[in-house]
CSV table of C-alpha atoms in Angstrom, one decimal:
chain,number,residue,atom,x,y,z
A,1,MET,CA,148.5,-129.1,142.6
A,2,LYS,CA,146.0,-128.6,145.5
A,3,ALA,CA,145.1,-125.0,146.3
A,4,LEU,CA,143.3,-123.5,149.3
A,5,ILE,CA,141.5,-120.2,148.4
A,6,THR,CA,140.3,-118.0,151.3
A,7,GLY,CA,137.4,-115.8,150.3
A,8,GLY,CA,137.0,-118.0,147.2
A,9,ALA,CA,133.3,-117.4,146.8
A,10,GLY,CA,133.9,-113.7,146.3
A,11,PHE,CA,134.2,-111.7,143.1
A,12,VAL,CA,137.9,-112.1,142.5
A,13,GLY,CA,138.0,-115.5,144.1
A,14,SER,CA,135.4,-117.0,141.9
A,15,HIS,CA,137.2,-115.9,138.7
A,16,LEU,CA,140.4,-117.3,140.1
A,17,ILE,CA,138.6,-120.6,140.6
A,18,ASP,CA,137.5,-120.5,136.9
A,19,LEU,CA,141.1,-120.1,135.8
A,20,LEU,CA,142.6,-122.7,138.2
A,21,VAL,CA,140.0,-125.4,137.3
A,22,GLU,CA,140.8,-124.8,133.7
A,23,SER,CA,144.5,-125.3,134.6
A,24,GLY,CA,143.9,-128.6,136.4
A,25,TYR,CA,144.1,-127.5,140.0
A,26,GLU,CA,142.3,-129.2,142.8
A,27,ILE,CA,140.7,-126.5,144.9
A,28,VAL,CA,139.3,-126.1,148.5
A,29,VAL,CA,137.4,-122.9,149.0
A,30,ILE,CA,136.8,-121.4,152.5
A,31,ASP,CA,134.3,-118.6,152.7
A,32,ASP,CA,132.0,-117.3,155.4
A,33,LEU,CA,129.6,-116.0,152.6
A,34,SER,CA,129.5,-112.5,154.3
A,35,THR,CA,130.1,-110.9,151.0
A,36,GLY,CA,130.9,-114.0,148.8
A,37,LYS,CA,128.0,-115.9,147.1
A,38,ILE,CA,127.6,-119.6,146.4
A,39,ASN,CA,126.1,-118.6,143.1
A,40,ASN,CA,129.5,-117.3,142.0
A,41,ILE,CA,131.0,-120.8,142.1
A,42,LYS,CA,127.9,-123.0,141.9
A,43,ARG,CA,128.8,-124.4,138.5
A,44,HIS,CA,132.0,-125.8,139.9
A,45,LEU,CA,130.6,-127.4,143.1
A,46,SER,CA,129.5,-130.6,141.3
A,47,LYS,CA,133.1,-131.3,140.3
A,48,LYS,CA,135.3,-133.6,142.4
A,49,SER,CA,138.2,-131.1,142.1
A,50,VAL,CA,136.4,-128.3,143.9
A,51,GLU,CA,135.2,-128.3,147.5
A,52,LEU,CA,133.5,-125.5,149.4
A,53,ILE,CA,133.9,-125.1,153.3
A,54,VAL,CA,131.5,-122.5,154.7
A,55,GLY,CA,133.3,-121.0,157.6
A,56,SER,CA,135.8,-118.3,158.8
A,57,ALA,CA,139.4,-118.3,157.7
A,58,ALA,CA,140.1,-116.9,161.2
A,59,ASP,CA,139.0,-120.2,162.8
A,60,GLU,CA,142.1,-122.1,163.6
A,61,ASN,CA,140.3,-125.5,164.1
A,62,ILE,CA,139.1,-125.3,160.5
A,63,MET,CA,142.2,-123.8,158.9
A,64,GLU,CA,144.9,-126.0,160.3
A,65,PRO,CA,143.8,-129.2,158.6
A,66,LEU,CA,143.0,-127.4,155.3
A,67,ILE,CA,146.4,-125.9,155.2
A,68,GLN,CA,148.1,-129.1,156.1
A,69,LYS,CA,146.5,-130.9,153.2
A,70,CYS,CA,147.0,-128.2,150.5
A,71,ASP,CA,150.1,-127.3,148.4
A,72,CYS,CA,149.5,-123.6,148.2
A,73,ILE,CA,147.3,-120.9,149.6
A,74,PHE,CA,145.7,-118.0,147.8
A,75,HIS,CA,144.7,-115.6,150.6
A,76,LEU,CA,142.0,-113.4,149.3
A,77,ALA,CA,139.6,-113.2,152.3
A,78,ALA,CA,139.1,-109.5,153.3
A,79,THR,CA,136.5,-106.9,153.9
A,80,VAL,CA,135.5,-105.3,150.5
A,81,GLY,CA,134.2,-101.8,149.6
A,82,VAL,CA,134.5,-98.4,151.0
A,83,GLU,CA,130.9,-98.3,152.2
A,84,LEU,CA,131.3,-101.5,154.2
A,85,ILE,CA,134.7,-100.3,155.7
A,86,LEU,CA,133.1,-97.0,156.9
A,87,ALA,CA,130.1,-98.8,158.3
A,88,GLU,CA,131.9,-101.5,160.2
A,89,PRO,CA,135.5,-100.4,161.0
A,90,MET,CA,136.0,-102.8,163.9
A,91,LYS,CA,134.8,-105.8,161.8
A,92,THR,CA,137.2,-104.6,159.0
A,93,ILE,CA,140.2,-104.7,161.3
A,94,HIS,CA,139.5,-108.1,162.8
A,95,ASN,CA,138.3,-109.7,159.7
A,96,MET,CA,141.5,-109.0,157.8
A,97,PHE,CA,144.3,-109.2,160.2
A,98,ASP,CA,143.0,-112.1,162.2
A,99,THR,CA,142.6,-114.2,159.1
A,100,THR,CA,146.0,-113.3,157.8
A,101,ALA,CA,147.6,-114.2,161.1
A,102,VAL,CA,146.0,-117.6,161.1
A,103,VAL,CA,147.0,-118.3,157.5
A,104,MET,CA,150.6,-117.3,158.0
A,105,LYS,CA,150.9,-119.3,161.3
A,106,PHE,CA,149.8,-122.5,159.8
A,107,ALA,CA,151.5,-121.9,156.4
A,108,SER,CA,154.8,-121.6,158.2
A,109,ARG,CA,154.1,-124.7,160.4
A,110,TYR,CA,153.5,-126.9,157.3
A,111,ARG,CA,155.7,-125.0,154.8
A,112,LYS,CA,153.1,-124.0,152.3
A,113,LYS,CA,153.5,-121.3,149.7
A,114,VAL,CA,151.2,-118.2,150.2
A,115,LEU,CA,150.0,-115.5,147.9
A,116,LEU,CA,148.5,-112.6,149.8
A,117,THR,CA,146.2,-110.2,147.9
A,118,SER,CA,146.7,-106.7,149.1
A,119,THR,CA,145.4,-103.4,147.7
A,120,SER,CA,146.4,-100.1,146.1
A,121,GLU,CA,144.9,-98.5,149.3
A,122,VAL,CA,148.2,-99.0,151.0
A,123,TYR,CA,149.7,-96.2,148.9
A,124,GLY,CA,147.2,-93.9,150.7
A,125,LYS,CA,147.4,-90.2,149.7
A,126,SER,CA,150.8,-90.5,148.0
A,127,ALA,CA,151.0,-88.2,145.0
A,128,ASP,CA,154.1,-90.0,143.7
A,129,VAL,CA,152.4,-91.4,140.6
A,130,PRO,CA,152.8,-94.0,139.1
A,131,PHE,CA,153.0,-96.0,142.3
A,132,LEU,CA,156.1,-98.1,142.6
A,133,GLU,CA,156.0,-101.1,145.0
A,134,SER,CA,159.1,-99.7,146.7
A,135,GLY,CA,157.6,-96.2,147.0
A,136,ASP,CA,156.7,-94.4,150.2
A,137,ARG,CA,153.2,-94.6,151.6
A,138,LEU,CA,151.2,-91.6,152.9
A,139,GLU,CA,148.2,-92.2,155.0
A,140,GLY,CA,145.7,-89.9,156.7
A,141,PRO,CA,144.9,-89.6,160.4
A,142,THR,CA,143.5,-92.5,162.6
A,143,THR,CA,140.3,-90.3,163.1
A,144,THR,CA,139.4,-90.9,159.4
A,145,HIS,CA,138.1,-94.4,159.2
A,146,ARG,CA,138.9,-94.9,155.6
A,147,TRP,CA,142.6,-95.3,156.4
A,148,ALA,CA,141.9,-98.3,158.7
A,149,TYR,CA,141.6,-100.5,155.7
A,150,ALA,CA,144.9,-99.2,154.2
A,151,SER,CA,146.7,-99.6,157.6
A,152,VAL,CA,145.4,-103.2,158.2
A,153,LYS,CA,146.4,-104.3,154.7
A,154,ALA,CA,149.9,-102.8,155.2
A,155,LEU,CA,150.1,-104.6,158.5
A,156,ASP,CA,149.1,-107.8,156.6
A,157,GLU,CA,152.0,-107.2,154.2
A,158,PHE,CA,154.4,-106.6,157.0
A,159,LEU,CA,153.5,-109.8,158.7
A,160,ALA,CA,153.7,-111.8,155.5
A,161,LEU,CA,157.1,-110.3,154.6
A,162,ALA,CA,158.3,-111.1,158.2
A,163,TYR,CA,157.5,-114.8,157.7
A,164,SER,CA,159.3,-114.6,154.3
A,165,LYS,CA,162.4,-113.1,155.9
A,166,ILE,CA,162.5,-114.8,159.3
A,167,GLU,CA,161.0,-118.2,158.5
A,168,ASP,CA,162.1,-118.3,154.8
A,169,LEU,CA,158.5,-119.0,153.9
A,170,PRO,CA,157.6,-118.7,150.2
A,171,VAL,CA,155.3,-115.6,150.2
A,172,SER,CA,154.3,-113.3,147.4
A,173,ILE,CA,152.1,-110.2,147.7
A,174,VAL,CA,149.9,-108.8,145.0
A,175,ARG,CA,148.5,-105.3,145.3
A,176,LEU,CA,145.3,-105.1,143.2
A,177,PHE,CA,144.2,-101.8,141.6
A,178,ASN,CA,140.4,-101.4,141.1
A,179,THR,CA,139.7,-104.9,139.8
A,180,VAL,CA,136.3,-104.9,137.8
A,181,GLY,CA,134.2,-107.2,135.8
A,182,PRO,CA,131.2,-109.6,135.8
A,183,ARG,CA,129.9,-110.8,139.2
A,184,GLN,CA,131.1,-107.7,141.1
A,185,SER,CA,128.5,-106.4,143.4
A,186,ALA,CA,127.3,-102.9,143.3
A,187,ASN,CA,126.3,-103.0,147.0
A,188,TYR,CA,129.7,-102.0,148.6
A,189,GLY,CA,130.5,-98.8,146.8
A,190,MET,CA,132.3,-100.3,143.8
A,191,VAL,CA,132.0,-97.5,141.2
A,192,ILE,CA,131.5,-99.2,137.9
A,193,PRO,CA,128.8,-101.8,138.9
A,194,LYS,CA,127.1,-99.1,140.9
A,195,MET,CA,127.0,-96.7,138.1
A,196,VAL,CA,126.0,-99.4,135.6
A,197,ARG,CA,123.1,-100.4,137.8
A,198,ALA,CA,121.9,-96.8,138.2
A,199,SER,CA,122.3,-96.0,134.5
A,200,LEU,CA,120.3,-99.1,133.3
A,201,ALA,CA,117.6,-98.2,135.8
A,202,GLY,CA,117.4,-94.6,134.6
A,203,GLU,CA,118.6,-93.3,138.0
A,204,GLU,CA,121.0,-90.5,138.7
A,205,LEU,CA,124.7,-91.2,138.5
A,206,ILE,CA,126.3,-89.9,141.6
A,207,VAL,CA,129.9,-88.6,141.3
A,208,HIS,CA,131.6,-87.5,144.4
A,209,GLY,CA,133.6,-84.2,144.5
A,210,ASP,CA,134.3,-82.5,141.3
A,211,GLY,CA,134.6,-85.8,139.4
A,212,LEU,CA,138.2,-85.1,138.2
A,213,GLN,CA,139.8,-87.6,140.5
A,214,THR,CA,141.3,-90.5,138.4
A,215,ARG,CA,141.5,-94.2,138.7
A,216,CYS,CA,142.7,-97.2,136.6
A,217,PHE,CA,140.4,-100.2,136.2
A,218,CYS,CA,141.6,-103.7,135.4
A,219,HIS,CA,139.5,-106.6,134.1
A,220,VAL,CA,139.1,-109.4,136.7
A,221,GLN,CA,140.1,-112.1,134.2
A,222,GLU,CA,143.5,-110.4,133.6
A,223,ALA,CA,144.0,-109.8,137.3
A,224,VAL,CA,143.5,-113.4,138.3
A,225,MET,CA,145.9,-114.4,135.5
A,226,GLY,CA,148.5,-112.1,137.1
A,227,ILE,CA,147.7,-113.7,140.5
A,228,LYS,CA,148.2,-117.2,139.1
A,229,LEU,CA,151.5,-116.3,137.4
A,230,VAL,CA,152.9,-114.7,140.6
A,231,MET,CA,152.0,-117.8,142.7
A,232,GLU,CA,153.6,-120.1,140.2
A,233,SER,CA,156.9,-118.2,139.9
A,234,ASP,CA,159.6,-118.7,142.5
A,235,ASP,CA,161.1,-115.4,141.3
A,236,CYS,CA,158.2,-113.7,143.1
A,237,ASN,CA,158.9,-115.1,146.5
A,238,GLY,CA,159.4,-112.3,149.0
A,239,GLU,CA,158.2,-109.7,146.5
A,240,VAL,CA,155.4,-107.1,146.5
A,241,ILE,CA,153.9,-106.7,142.9
A,242,ASN,CA,151.3,-104.4,141.6
A,243,ILE,CA,148.6,-105.9,139.4
A,244,GLY,CA,146.3,-103.3,137.6
A,245,SER,CA,145.8,-101.3,134.6
A,246,ASP,CA,147.7,-98.0,133.9
A,247,GLU,CA,144.8,-96.7,131.7
A,248,GLU,CA,143.9,-93.6,133.7
A,249,ILE,CA,140.5,-92.0,133.6
A,250,SER,CA,138.5,-89.4,135.6
A,251,ILE,CA,135.4,-90.6,137.4
A,252,LEU,CA,133.4,-88.0,135.5
A,253,SER,CA,134.6,-89.3,132.1
A,254,LEU,CA,133.9,-92.9,133.3
A,255,ALA,CA,130.3,-91.9,134.1
A,256,ASN,CA,129.9,-90.5,130.6
A,257,ILE,CA,131.2,-93.8,129.1
A,258,ILE,CA,128.7,-95.8,131.1
A,259,LYS,CA,125.9,-93.5,130.0
A,260,GLU,CA,127.0,-94.0,126.4
A,261,GLN,CA,127.3,-97.8,126.6
A,262,THR,CA,124.0,-98.2,128.3
A,263,GLU,CA,122.2,-95.6,126.1
A,264,SER,CA,120.9,-94.0,129.2
A,265,LYS,CA,119.4,-90.6,129.8
A,266,SER,CA,120.3,-90.6,133.5
A,267,ASN,CA,121.5,-87.3,134.9
A,268,LEU,CA,124.9,-86.9,136.4
A,269,ARG,CA,125.0,-85.2,139.8
A,270,LEU,CA,128.1,-84.0,141.6
A,271,VAL,CA,127.9,-84.6,145.4
A,272,PRO,CA,130.4,-83.0,147.8
A,273,TYR,CA,132.3,-85.4,150.0
A,274,GLU,CA,131.0,-83.9,153.1
A,275,GLU,CA,127.4,-84.6,151.9
A,276,ALA,CA,128.1,-88.1,150.8
A,277,PHE,CA,130.1,-88.9,154.0
A,278,PRO,CA,128.6,-86.6,156.7
A,279,ASP,CA,130.4,-88.4,159.6
A,280,GLY,CA,133.8,-87.2,158.2
A,281,GLY,CA,135.2,-90.7,158.0
A,282,PHE,CA,136.1,-90.5,154.3
A,283,GLU,CA,139.0,-88.9,152.5
A,284,ASP,CA,139.8,-89.3,148.8
A,285,MET,CA,142.9,-89.1,146.7
A,286,ARG,CA,143.2,-87.4,143.3
A,287,ARG,CA,145.1,-90.0,141.3
A,288,ARG,CA,145.8,-93.7,141.7
A,289,VAL,CA,147.9,-95.2,138.9
A,290,PRO,CA,150.2,-98.2,139.3
A,291,SER,CA,153.6,-98.9,137.9
A,292,ILE,CA,153.2,-102.4,136.3
A,293,ALA,CA,156.7,-102.7,135.1
A,294,LYS,CA,157.6,-105.2,137.9
A,295,ALA,CA,154.8,-107.6,137.0
A,296,GLY,CA,156.0,-107.5,133.4
A,297,SER,CA,159.7,-108.2,134.2
A,298,LEU,CA,159.0,-111.0,136.7
A,299,VAL,CA,156.2,-112.9,135.1
A,300,GLY,CA,155.5,-111.3,131.8
A,301,TRP,CA,152.1,-109.9,132.8
A,302,ALA,CA,150.5,-106.9,131.3
A,303,PRO,CA,146.8,-106.0,130.8
A,304,LYS,CA,145.3,-105.8,127.4
A,305,ILE,CA,141.5,-105.4,127.9
A,306,SER,CA,140.5,-101.7,127.5
A,307,LEU,CA,138.2,-99.8,129.9
A,308,ARG,CA,135.5,-99.6,127.4
A,309,GLN,CA,135.5,-103.4,127.1
A,310,ILE,CA,135.4,-103.8,130.8
A,311,VAL,CA,132.3,-101.6,131.0
A,312,ALA,CA,130.7,-103.5,128.1
A,313,ASP,CA,131.2,-106.8,130.0
A,314,VAL,CA,129.7,-105.4,133.2
A,315,VAL,CA,126.8,-103.9,131.2
A,316,LYS,CA,126.2,-107.2,129.4
A,317,GLN,CA,125.9,-109.2,132.6
A,318,ARG,CA,123.8,-106.6,134.3
A,319,GLN,CA,121.4,-106.7,131.4
A,320,SER,CA,121.2,-110.5,131.3
A,321,ILE,CA,120.7,-110.9,135.1
A,322,ASN,CA,118.1,-108.6,136.8
A,323,ASN,CA,119.7,-108.8,140.1
A,324,ILE,CA,123.2,-110.0,140.9
A,325,ASP,CA,123.5,-108.2,144.2
């Protein structure tokens, strides 16, 4: 099986490569290295089964022959992190939708199976927890830049599902919920690596708002196993599937776990949203918890790694590598 992975030098993509190499796949990676890193996949590049193409997945001249020669496409390329999304909203929109449009166009032309990675962001401000894949979405105003990411990823999903329905193309969509683990950069607002880095350095741990907002964190190794199982199952064609943990924790409690595991004396500081995001482009939600029953029923997937083990893995890598960002 020959797989094309867009954004494969990124955090999730690199762990997916680890898994697919172990499973005997041949892999072509395309990544523009804007947020991905060659170091993430360097150990695989000497293998005949892995090839890296440095370029944009929005470039039709590059993508058409790559898609023509592959058996399936894992479409992971996307803008990552709230901070980057707020800083570069136009780039966010073009980077995500343009690449998806190109992938779907040529996947349809050459009849290649596609797995699109989407995000829990598409649920927006919905309070209907746990989030069901069939549930309603509730997004904020277009004047709040944060919702651009959610809207574009939702449009990606609409496009992919249109190809599935109209062109009978085998397409599956995975909505990832706060995927975390080794190799994740702290540079784009990802809360666990950012707090671990600060805690190990003895710096303040910044918690936005009152810290009682809750999230669920899934180990990247379990997330990529879910992605692989969905790709390999025909029962998932035309389906949207949540992949994430349902172990819910407040951000304030998370900060205290990180302090405990790093044996840090760092202070915690609550920062109001209007101070952290003075341009008014950010809006948060109180809870984000997935229903993962569908993943269980379709492919038998369920997470087993606890939040404390996830934090321990991130701390261990941060301590062993002075600077992974």
